[in-house]
Coordinates of N, CA and C in Angstrom, one line a residue:
X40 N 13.6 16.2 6.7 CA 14.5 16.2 5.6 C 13.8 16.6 4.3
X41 N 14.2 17.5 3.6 CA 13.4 18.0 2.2 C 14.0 17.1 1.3
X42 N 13.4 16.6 0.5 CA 13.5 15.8 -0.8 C 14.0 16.5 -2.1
X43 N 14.7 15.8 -2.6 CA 15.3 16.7 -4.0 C 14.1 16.5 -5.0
X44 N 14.0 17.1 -5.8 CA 13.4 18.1 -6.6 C 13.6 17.1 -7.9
X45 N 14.2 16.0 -8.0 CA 14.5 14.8 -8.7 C 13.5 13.7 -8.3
X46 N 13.6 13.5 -6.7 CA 12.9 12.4 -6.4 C 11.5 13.2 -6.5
X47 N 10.9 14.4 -6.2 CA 9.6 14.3 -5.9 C 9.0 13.8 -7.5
X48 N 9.9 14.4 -8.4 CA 9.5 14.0 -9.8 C 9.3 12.8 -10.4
X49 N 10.0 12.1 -9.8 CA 10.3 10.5 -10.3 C 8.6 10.0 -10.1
X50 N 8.1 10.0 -9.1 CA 6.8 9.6 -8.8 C 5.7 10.1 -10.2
X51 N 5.7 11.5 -10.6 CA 5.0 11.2 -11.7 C 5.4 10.9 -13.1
X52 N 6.8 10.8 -13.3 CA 6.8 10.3 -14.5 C 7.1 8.6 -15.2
X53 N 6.5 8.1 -14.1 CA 6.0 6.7 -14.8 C 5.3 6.6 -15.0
X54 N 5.2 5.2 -15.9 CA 3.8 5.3 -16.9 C 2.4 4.9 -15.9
X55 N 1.5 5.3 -16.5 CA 0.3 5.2 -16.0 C -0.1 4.3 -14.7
X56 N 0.0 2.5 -15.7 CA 0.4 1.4 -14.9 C 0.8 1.4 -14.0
X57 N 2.1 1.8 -13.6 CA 3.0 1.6 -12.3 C 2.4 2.4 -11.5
X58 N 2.2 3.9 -12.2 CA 1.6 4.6 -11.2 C 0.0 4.0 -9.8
X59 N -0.7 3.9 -11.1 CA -2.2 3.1 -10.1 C -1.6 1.7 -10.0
X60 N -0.5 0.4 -10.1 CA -0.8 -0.2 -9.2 C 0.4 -0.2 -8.0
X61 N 1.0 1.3 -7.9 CA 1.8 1.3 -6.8 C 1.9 2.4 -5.8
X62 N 0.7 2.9 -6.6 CA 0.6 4.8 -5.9 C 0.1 4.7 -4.3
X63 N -0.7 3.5 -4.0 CA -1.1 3.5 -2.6 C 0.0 3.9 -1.6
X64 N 1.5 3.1 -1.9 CA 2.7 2.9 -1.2 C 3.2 4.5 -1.1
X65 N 3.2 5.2 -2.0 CA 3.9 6.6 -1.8 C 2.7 7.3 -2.0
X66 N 1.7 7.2 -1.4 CA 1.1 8.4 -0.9 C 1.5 9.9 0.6
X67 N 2.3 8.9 1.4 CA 2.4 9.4 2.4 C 3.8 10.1 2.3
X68 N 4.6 9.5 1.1 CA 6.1 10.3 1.1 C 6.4 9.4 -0.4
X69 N 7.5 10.0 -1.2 CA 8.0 9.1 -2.4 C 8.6 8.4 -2.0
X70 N 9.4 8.2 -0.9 CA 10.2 6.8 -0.4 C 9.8 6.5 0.8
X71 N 9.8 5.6 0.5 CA 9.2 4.2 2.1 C 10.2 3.6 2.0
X72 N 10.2 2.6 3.2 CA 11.7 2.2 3.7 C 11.1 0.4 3.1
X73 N 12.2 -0.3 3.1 CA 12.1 -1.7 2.4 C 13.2 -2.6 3.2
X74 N 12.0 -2.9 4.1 CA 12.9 -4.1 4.9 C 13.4 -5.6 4.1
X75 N 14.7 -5.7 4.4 CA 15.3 -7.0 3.2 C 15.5 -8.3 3.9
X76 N 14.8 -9.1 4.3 CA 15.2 -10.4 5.1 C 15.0 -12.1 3.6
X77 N 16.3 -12.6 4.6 CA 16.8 -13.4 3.5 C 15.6 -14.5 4.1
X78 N 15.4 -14.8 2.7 CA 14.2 -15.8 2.4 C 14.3 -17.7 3.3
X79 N 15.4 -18.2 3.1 CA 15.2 -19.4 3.5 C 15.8 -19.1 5.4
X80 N 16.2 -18.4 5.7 CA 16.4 -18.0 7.4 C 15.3 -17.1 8.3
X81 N 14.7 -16.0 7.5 CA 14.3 -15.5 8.1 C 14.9 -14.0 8.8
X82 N 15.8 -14.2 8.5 CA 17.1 -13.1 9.4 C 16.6 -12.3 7.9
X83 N 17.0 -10.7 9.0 CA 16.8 -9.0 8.3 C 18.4 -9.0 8.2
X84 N 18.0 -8.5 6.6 CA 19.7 -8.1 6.4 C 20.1 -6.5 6.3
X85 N 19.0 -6.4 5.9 CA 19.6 -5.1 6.0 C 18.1 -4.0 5.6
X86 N 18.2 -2.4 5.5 CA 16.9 -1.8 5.3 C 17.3 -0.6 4.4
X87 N 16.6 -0.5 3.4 CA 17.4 0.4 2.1 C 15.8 1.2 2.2
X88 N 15.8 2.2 1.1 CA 14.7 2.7 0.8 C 14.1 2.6 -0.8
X89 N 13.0 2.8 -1.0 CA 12.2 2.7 -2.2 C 11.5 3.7 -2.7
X90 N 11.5 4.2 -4.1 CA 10.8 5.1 -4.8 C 10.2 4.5 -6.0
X91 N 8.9 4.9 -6.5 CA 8.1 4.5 -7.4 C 9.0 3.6 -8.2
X92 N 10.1 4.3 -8.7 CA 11.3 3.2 -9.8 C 12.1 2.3 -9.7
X93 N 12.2 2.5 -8.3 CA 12.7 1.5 -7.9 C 12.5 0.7 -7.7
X94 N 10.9 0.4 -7.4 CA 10.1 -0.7 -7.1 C 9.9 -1.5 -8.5
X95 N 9.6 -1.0 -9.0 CA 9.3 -0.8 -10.4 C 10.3 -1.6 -11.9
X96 N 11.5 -1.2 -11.0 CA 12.5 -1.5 -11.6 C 12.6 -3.1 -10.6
X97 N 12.9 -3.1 -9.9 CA 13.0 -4.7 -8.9 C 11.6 -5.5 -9.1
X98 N 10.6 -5.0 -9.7 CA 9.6 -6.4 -10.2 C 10.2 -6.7 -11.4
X99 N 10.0 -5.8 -12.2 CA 10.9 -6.3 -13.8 C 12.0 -6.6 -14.0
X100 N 12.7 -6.3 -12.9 CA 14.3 -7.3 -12.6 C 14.5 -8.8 -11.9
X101 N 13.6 -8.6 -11.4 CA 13.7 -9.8 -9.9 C 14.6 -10.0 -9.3
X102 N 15.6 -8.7 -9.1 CA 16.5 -8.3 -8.2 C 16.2 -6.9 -7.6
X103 N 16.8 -6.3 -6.6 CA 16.9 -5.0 -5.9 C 16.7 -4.1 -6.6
X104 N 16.3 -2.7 -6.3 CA 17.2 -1.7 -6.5 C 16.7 -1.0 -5.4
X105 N 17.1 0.4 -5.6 CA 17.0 1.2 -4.3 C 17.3 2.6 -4.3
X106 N 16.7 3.4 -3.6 CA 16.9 4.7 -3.8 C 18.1 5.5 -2.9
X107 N 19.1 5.5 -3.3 CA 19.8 6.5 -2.4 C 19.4 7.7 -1.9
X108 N 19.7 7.5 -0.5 CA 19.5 8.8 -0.1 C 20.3 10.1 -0.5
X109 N 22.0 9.6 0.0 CA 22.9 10.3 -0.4 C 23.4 10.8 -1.5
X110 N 23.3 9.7 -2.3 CA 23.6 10.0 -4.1 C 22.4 10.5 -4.6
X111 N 21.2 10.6 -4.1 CA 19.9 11.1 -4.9 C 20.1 10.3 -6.5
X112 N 19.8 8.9 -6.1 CA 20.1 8.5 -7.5 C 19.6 6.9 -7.4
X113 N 19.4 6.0 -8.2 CA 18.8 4.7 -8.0 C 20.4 3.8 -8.2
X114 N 20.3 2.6 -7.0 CA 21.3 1.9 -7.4 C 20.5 0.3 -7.5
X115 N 21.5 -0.6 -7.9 CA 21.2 -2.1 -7.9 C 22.1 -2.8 -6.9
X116 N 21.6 -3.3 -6.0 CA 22.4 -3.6 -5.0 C 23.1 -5.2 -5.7
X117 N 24.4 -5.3 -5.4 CA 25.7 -5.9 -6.6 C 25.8 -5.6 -7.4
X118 N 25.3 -4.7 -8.2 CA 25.5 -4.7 -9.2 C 27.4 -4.2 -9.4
X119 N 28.0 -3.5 -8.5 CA 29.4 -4.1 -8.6 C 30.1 -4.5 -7.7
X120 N 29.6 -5.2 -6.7 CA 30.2 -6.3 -5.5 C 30.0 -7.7 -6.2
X121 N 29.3 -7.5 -6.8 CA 28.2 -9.2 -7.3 C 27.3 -9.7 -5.9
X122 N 27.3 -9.2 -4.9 CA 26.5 -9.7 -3.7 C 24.9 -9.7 -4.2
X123 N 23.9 -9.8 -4.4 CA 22.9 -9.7 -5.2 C 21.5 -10.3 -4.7
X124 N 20.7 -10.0 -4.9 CA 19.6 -10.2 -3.7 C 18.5 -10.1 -4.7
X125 N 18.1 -11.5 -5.6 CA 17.0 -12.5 -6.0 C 15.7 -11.9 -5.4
X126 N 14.9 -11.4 -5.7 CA 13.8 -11.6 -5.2 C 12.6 -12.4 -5.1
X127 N 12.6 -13.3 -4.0 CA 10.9 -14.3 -3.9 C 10.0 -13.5 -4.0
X128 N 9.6 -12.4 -2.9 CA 8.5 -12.2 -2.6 C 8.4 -10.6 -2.1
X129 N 7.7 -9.9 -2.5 CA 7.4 -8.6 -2.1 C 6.2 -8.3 -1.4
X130 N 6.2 -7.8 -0.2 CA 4.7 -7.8 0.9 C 4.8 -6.4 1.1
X131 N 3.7 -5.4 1.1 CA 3.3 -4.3 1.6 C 2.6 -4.2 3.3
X132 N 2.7 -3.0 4.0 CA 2.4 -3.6 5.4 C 0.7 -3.3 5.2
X133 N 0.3 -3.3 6.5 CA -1.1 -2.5 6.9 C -1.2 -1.4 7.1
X134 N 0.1 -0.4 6.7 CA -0.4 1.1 6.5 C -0.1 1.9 5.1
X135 N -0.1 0.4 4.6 CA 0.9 0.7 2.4 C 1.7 1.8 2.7
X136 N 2.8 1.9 3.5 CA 4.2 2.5 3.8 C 5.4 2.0 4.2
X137 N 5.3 0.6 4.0 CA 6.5 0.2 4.3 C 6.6 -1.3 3.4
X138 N 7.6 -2.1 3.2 CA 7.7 -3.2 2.0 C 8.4 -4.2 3.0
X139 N 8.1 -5.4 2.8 CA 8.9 -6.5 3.2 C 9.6 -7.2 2.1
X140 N 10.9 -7.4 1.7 CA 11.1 -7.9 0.6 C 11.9 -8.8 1.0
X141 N 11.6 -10.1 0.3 CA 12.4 -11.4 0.8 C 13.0 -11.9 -0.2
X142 N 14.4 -12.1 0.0 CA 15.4 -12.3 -0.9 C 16.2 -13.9 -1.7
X143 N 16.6 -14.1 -2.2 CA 17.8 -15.2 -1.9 C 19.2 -14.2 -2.0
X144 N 19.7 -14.0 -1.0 CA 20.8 -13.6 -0.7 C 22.4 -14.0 -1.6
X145 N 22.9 -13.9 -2.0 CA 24.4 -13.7 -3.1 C 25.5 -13.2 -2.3
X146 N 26.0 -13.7 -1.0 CA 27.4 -13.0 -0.4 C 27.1 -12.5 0.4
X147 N 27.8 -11.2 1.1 CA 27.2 -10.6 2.4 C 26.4 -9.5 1.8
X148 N 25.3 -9.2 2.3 CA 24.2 -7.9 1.9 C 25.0 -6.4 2.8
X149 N 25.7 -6.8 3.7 CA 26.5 -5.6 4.3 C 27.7 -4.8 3.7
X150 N 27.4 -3.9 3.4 CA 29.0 -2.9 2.8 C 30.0 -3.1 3.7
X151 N 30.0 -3.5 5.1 CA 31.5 -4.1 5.7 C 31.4 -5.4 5.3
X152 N 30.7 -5.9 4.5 CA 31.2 -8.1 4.5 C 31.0 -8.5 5.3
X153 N 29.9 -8.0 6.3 CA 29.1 -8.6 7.0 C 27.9 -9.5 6.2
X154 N 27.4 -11.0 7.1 CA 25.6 -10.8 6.1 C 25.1 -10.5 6.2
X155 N 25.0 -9.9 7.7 CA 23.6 -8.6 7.7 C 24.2 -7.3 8.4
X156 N 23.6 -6.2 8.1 CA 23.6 -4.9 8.6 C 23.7 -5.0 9.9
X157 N 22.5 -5.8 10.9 CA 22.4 -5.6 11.6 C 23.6 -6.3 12.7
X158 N 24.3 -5.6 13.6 CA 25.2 -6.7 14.1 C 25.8 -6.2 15.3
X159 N 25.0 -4.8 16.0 CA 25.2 -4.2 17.1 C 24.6 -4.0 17.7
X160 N 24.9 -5.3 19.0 CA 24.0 -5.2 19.8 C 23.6 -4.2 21.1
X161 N 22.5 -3.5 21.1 CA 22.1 -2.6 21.9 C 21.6 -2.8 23.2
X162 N 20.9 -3.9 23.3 CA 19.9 -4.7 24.6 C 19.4 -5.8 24.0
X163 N 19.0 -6.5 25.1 CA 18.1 -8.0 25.2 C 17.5 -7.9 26.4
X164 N 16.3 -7.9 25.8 CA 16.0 -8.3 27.6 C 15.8 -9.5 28.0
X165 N 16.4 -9.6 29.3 CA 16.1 -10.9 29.7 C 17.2 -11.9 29.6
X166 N 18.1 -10.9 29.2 CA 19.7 -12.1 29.2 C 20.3 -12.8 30.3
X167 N 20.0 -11.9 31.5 CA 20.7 -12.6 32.5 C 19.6 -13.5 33.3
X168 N 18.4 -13.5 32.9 CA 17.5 -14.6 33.6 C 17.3 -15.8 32.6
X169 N 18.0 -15.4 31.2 CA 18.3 -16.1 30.3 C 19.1 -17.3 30.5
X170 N 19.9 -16.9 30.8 CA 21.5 -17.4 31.4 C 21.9 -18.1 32.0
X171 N 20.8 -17.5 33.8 CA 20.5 -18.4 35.0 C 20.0 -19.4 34.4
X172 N 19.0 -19.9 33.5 CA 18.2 -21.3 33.4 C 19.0 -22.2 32.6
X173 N 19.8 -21.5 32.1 CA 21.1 -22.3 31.5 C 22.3 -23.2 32.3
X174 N 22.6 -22.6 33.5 CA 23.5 -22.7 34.1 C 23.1 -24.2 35.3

């Protein structure tokens, strides 16, 4: 996927600061993905992506934001649902490319009014020997 010509820019025109203490994270690409799991459950709600401003913008907020892929553009997640997603806690992985970000949750975090994105299930393994020890 080639990146717009917007986002590769975004990365250098923040100020200095943000740059060195966030540049490790978009070395590899300007957006890394930002896993969203709600803080007092533990459940993944959903998985947006992140650019230097975005990040950037969600510490000095202590809410979301996020980089559209589609719109090539930064959004705030509620900002007009009101669903809204508090931020506790921000964790980087062990390869500075990917974000854990743990929330307090505001409504459903899913554009269908679901609370989480995730909600189709594919496999389990182990269901039917699951089942049996149930029975």
């Amino acid at each position: 996927m080639a990146l717009p010509r917007m986002l590769l820019g975004e990365v250098f025109r923040m100020d200095s600061e943000a740059k060195g203490k966030y540049a490790a994270y978009f070395e590899k690409s300007p957006l890394i993905p930002a896993i969203i799991v709600e803080d007092s459950t533990g459940e993944v709600l959903m998985l947006a992506y992140m650019n230097v401003e975005s990040l950037q913008k969600t510490v000095e907020s202590g809410y979301t934001w996020f980089y559209s892929r589609s719109r090539e553009s930064l959004w705030n997640k509620g900002e007009t649902s009101g669903h809204t997603q508090k931020v506790v806690s921000i964790t980087g992985d062990c390869d500075r490319d990917t974000l854990l970000v743990r929330v307090e949750q505001t409504g459903p975090a899913c554009h269908t009014g679901s609370h989480t994105c995730f909600f189709h299930p594919l496999y389990e393994a182990n269901y039917e020997a699951n089942m049996e020890g149930i029975k």
